[in-house]
N, CA and C of each residue as an Amber inpcrd file, in Angstrom:
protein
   306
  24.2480000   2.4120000 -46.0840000  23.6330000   3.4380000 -45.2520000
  24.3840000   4.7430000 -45.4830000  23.7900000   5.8100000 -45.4390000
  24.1830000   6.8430000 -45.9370000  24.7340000   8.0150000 -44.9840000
  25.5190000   8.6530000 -44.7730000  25.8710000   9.3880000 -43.9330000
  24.9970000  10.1690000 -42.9550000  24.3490000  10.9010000 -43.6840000
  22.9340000  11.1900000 -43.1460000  21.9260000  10.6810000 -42.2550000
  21.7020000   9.1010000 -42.7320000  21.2210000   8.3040000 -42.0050000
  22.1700000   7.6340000 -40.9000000  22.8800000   7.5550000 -40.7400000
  23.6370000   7.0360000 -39.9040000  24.1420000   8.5370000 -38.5450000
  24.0130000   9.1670000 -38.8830000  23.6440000  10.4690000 -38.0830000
  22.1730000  10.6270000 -37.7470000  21.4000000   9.9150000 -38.1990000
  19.8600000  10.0830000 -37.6130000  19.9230000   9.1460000 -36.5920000
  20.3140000   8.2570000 -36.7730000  20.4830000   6.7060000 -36.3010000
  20.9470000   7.1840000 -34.9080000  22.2450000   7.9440000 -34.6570000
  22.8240000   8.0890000 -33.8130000  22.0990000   9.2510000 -33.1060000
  21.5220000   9.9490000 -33.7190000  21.0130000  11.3940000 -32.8690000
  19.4430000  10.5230000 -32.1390000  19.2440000   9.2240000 -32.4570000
  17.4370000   9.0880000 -32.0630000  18.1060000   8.0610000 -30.8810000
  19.2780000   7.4980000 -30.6680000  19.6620000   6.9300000 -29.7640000
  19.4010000   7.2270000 -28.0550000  19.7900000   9.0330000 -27.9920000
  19.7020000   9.5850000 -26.7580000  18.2350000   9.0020000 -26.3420000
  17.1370000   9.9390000 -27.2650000  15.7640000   9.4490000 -26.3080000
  15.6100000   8.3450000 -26.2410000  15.6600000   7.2780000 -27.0220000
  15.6790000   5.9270000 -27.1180000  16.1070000   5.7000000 -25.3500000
  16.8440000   5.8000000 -25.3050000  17.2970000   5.6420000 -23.5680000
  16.6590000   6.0970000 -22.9250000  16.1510000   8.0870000 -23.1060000
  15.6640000   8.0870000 -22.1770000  14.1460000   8.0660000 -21.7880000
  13.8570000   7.5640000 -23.2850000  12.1490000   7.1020000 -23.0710000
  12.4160000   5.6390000 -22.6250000  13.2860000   4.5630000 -22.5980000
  13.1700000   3.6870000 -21.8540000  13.2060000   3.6710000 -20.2060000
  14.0260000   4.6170000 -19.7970000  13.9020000   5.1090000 -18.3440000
  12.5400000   5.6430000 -18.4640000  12.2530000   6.3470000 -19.1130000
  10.4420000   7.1180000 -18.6390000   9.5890000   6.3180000 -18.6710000
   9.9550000   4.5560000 -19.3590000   8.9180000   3.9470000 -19.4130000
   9.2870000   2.7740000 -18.0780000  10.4350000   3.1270000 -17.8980000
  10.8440000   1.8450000 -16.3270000  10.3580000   2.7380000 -15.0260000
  10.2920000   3.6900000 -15.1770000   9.9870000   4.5990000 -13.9960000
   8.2910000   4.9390000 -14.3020000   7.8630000   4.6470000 -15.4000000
   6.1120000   4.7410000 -15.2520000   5.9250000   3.6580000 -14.3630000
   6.7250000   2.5430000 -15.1890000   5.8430000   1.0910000 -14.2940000
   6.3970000   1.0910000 -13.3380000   7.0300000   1.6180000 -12.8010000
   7.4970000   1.7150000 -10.9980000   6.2950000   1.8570000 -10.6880000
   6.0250000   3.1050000 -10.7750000   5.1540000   4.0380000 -10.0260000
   3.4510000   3.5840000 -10.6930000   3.4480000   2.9150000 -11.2710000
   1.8180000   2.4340000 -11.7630000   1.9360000   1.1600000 -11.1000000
   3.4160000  -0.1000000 -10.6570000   3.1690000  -0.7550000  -9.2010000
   2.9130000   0.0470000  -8.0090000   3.4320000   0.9710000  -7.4330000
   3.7940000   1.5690000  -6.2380000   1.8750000   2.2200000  -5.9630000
   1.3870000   2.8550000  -7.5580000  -0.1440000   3.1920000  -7.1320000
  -0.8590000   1.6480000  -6.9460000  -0.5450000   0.6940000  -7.9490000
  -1.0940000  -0.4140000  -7.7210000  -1.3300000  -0.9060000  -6.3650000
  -0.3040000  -1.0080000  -5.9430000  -0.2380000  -1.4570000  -4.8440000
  -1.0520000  -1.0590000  -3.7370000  -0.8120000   0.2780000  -3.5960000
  -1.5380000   1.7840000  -2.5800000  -3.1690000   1.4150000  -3.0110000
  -3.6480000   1.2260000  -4.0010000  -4.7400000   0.6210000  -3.9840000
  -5.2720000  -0.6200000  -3.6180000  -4.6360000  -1.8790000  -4.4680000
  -5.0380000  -2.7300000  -3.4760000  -4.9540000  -2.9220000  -2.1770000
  -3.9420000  -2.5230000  -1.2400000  -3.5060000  -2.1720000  -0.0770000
  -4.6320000  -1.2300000   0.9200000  -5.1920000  -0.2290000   0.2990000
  -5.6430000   1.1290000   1.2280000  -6.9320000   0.3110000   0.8120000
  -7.5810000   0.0910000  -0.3340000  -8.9670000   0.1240000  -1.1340000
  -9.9770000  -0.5580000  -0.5380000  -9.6810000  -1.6090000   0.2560000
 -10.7240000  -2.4320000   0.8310000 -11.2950000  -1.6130000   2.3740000
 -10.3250000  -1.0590000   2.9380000 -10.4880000  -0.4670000   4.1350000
 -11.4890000   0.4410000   3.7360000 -10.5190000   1.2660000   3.2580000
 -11.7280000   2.7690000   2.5450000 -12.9970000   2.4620000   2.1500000
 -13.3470000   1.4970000   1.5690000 -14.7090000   1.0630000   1.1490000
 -14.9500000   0.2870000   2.3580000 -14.7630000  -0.0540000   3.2050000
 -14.9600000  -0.6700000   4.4610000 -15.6100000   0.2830000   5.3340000
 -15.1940000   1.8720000   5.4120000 -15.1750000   2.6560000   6.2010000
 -16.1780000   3.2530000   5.9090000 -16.5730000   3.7740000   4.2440000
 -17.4330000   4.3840000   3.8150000 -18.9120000   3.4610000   3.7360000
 -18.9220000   2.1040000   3.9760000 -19.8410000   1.6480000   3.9070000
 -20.3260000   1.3800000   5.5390000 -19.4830000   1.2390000   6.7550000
 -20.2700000   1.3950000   7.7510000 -20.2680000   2.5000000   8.1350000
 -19.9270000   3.6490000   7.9630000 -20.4540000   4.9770000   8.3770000
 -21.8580000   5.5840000   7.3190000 -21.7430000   5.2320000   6.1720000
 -23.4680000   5.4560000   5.5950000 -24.1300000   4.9340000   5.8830000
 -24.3050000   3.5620000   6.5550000 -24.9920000   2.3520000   6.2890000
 -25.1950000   2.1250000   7.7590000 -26.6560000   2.7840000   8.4630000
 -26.4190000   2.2110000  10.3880000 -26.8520000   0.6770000  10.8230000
 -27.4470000   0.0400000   9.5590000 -27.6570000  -1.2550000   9.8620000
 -26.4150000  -2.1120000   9.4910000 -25.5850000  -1.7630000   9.5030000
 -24.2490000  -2.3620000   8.7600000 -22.9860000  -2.4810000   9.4360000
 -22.1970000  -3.4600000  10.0010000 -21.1190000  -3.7180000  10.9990000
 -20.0610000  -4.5170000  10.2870000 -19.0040000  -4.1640000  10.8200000
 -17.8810000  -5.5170000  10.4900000 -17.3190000  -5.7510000  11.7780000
 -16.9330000  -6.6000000  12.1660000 -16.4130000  -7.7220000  13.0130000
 -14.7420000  -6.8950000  13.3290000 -14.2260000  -7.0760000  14.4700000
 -13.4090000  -6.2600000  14.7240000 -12.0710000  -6.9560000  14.0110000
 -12.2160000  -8.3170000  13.9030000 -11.0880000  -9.1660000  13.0660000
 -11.1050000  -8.4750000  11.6170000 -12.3490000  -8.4990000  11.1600000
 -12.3510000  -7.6300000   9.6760000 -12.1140000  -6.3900000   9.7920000
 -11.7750000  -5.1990000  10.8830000 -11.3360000  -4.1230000  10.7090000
 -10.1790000  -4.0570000  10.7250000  -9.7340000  -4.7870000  11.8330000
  -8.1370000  -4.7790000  12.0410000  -7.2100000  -5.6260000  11.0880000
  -8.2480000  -6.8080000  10.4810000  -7.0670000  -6.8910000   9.3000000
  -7.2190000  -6.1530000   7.7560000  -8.1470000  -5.4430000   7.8140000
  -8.1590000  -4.5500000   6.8250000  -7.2220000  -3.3860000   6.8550000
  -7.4560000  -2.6440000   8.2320000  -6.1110000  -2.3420000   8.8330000
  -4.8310000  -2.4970000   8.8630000  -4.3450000  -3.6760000   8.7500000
  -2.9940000  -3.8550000   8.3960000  -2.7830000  -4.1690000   6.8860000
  -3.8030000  -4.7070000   6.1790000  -3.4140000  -4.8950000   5.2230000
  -2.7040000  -3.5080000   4.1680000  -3.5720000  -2.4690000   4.9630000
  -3.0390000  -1.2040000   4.6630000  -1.6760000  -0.4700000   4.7640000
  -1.2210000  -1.0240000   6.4360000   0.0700000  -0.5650000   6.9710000
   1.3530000  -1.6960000   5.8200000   0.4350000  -3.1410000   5.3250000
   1.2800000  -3.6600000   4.8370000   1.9390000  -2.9180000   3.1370000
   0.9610000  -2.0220000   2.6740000   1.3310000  -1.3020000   1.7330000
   2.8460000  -0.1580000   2.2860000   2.9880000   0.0650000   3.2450000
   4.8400000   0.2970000   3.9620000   6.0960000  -0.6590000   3.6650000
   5.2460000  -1.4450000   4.0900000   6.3120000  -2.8360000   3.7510000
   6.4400000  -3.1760000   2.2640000   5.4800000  -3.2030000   1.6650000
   5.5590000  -3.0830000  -0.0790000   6.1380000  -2.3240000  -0.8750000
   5.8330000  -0.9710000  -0.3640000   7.0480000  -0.4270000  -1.2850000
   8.3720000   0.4210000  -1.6830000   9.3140000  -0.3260000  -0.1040000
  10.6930000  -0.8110000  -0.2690000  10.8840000  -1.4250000  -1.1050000
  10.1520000  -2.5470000  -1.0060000  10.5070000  -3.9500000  -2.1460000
  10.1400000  -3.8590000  -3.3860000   9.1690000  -2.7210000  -3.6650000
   9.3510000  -2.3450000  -4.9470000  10.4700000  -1.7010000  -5.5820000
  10.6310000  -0.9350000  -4.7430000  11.7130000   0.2750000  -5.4180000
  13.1430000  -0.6610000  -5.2200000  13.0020000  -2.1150000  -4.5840000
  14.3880000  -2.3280000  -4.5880000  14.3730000  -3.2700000  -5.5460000
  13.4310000  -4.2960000  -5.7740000  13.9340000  -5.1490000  -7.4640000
  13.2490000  -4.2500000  -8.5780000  13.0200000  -2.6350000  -8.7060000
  13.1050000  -2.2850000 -10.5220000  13.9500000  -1.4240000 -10.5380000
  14.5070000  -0.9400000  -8.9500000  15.4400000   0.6590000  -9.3790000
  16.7690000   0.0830000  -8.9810000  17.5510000   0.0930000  -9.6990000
  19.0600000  -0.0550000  -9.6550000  20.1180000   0.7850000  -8.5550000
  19.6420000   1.7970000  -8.5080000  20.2060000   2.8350000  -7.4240000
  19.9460000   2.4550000  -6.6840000  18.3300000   2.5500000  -6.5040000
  18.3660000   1.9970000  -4.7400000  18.3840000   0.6920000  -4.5930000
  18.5660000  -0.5410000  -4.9920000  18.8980000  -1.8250000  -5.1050000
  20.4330000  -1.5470000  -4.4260000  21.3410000  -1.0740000  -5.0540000
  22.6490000  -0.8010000  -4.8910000  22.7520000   0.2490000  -3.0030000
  22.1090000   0.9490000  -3.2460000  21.9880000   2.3410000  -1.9680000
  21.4800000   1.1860000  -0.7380000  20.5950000   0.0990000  -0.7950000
  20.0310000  -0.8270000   0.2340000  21.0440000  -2.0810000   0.4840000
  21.8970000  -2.5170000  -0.5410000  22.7320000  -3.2530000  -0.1390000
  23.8420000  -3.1370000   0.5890000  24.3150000  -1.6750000   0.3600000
  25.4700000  -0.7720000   1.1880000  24.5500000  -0.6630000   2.3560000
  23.1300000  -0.1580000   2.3510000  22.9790000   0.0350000   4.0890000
  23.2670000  -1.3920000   5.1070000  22.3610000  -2.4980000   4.3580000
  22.7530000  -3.7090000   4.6720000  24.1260000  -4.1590000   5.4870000
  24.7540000  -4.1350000   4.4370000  26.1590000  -4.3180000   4.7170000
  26.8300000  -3.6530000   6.1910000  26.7050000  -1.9820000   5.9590000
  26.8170000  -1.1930000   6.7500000  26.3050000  -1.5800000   8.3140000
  25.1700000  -1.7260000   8.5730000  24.5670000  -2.3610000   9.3130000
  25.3520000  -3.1610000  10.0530000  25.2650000  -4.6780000   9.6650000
  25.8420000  -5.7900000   9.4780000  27.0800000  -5.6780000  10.6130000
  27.5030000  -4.7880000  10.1300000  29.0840000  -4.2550000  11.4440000
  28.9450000  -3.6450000  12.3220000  27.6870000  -3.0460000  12.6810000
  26.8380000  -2.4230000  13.9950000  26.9560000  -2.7360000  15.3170000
């Protein structure tokens, strides 16, 4: 390998890293929309179909758990951001802890 090349080698290293972060932090955030959709998506089409539609009802069990299934998108994504992001994996175990002696 030639001097030259071995200086290319080393100069393509940086992005190499930091297109792997740009590609761990896409799929964060393409779970985190994932999620926000399956989560919000049924309601919203829930909502838009009995307000166009006057012959058309849902059952108050089917609103309200469409309803939460929504609020459960809150609860989802903590737990995302805590098994792909390392920081805050680390930043949630110190609160934990912290806590803990409360």
């Amino acid at each position: 390998e030639s001097s030259s090349e071995s200086r290319r080698s080393h100069l393509y290293q940086g992005p190499r890293i930091s297109g792997s972060r740009e590609r761990k932090a896409a799929s964060t955030l393409g779970l985190i929309i994932g999620a926000f959709v399956i989560c919000w998506l049924p309601f919203f089409v829930k909502e838009v179909i009995v307000n166009t539609c006057s012959s058309c009802s849902t059952s108050m069990e089917m609103a309200d758990f469409l309803t939460w299934l929504g609020y459960l998108n809150s609860l989802i994504n903590p737990l995302i951001y805590t098994i792909f992001n390392e920081d805050f994996k680390k930043a949630f175990r110190r609160l934990v802890r912290c806590s803990h002696y409360l």
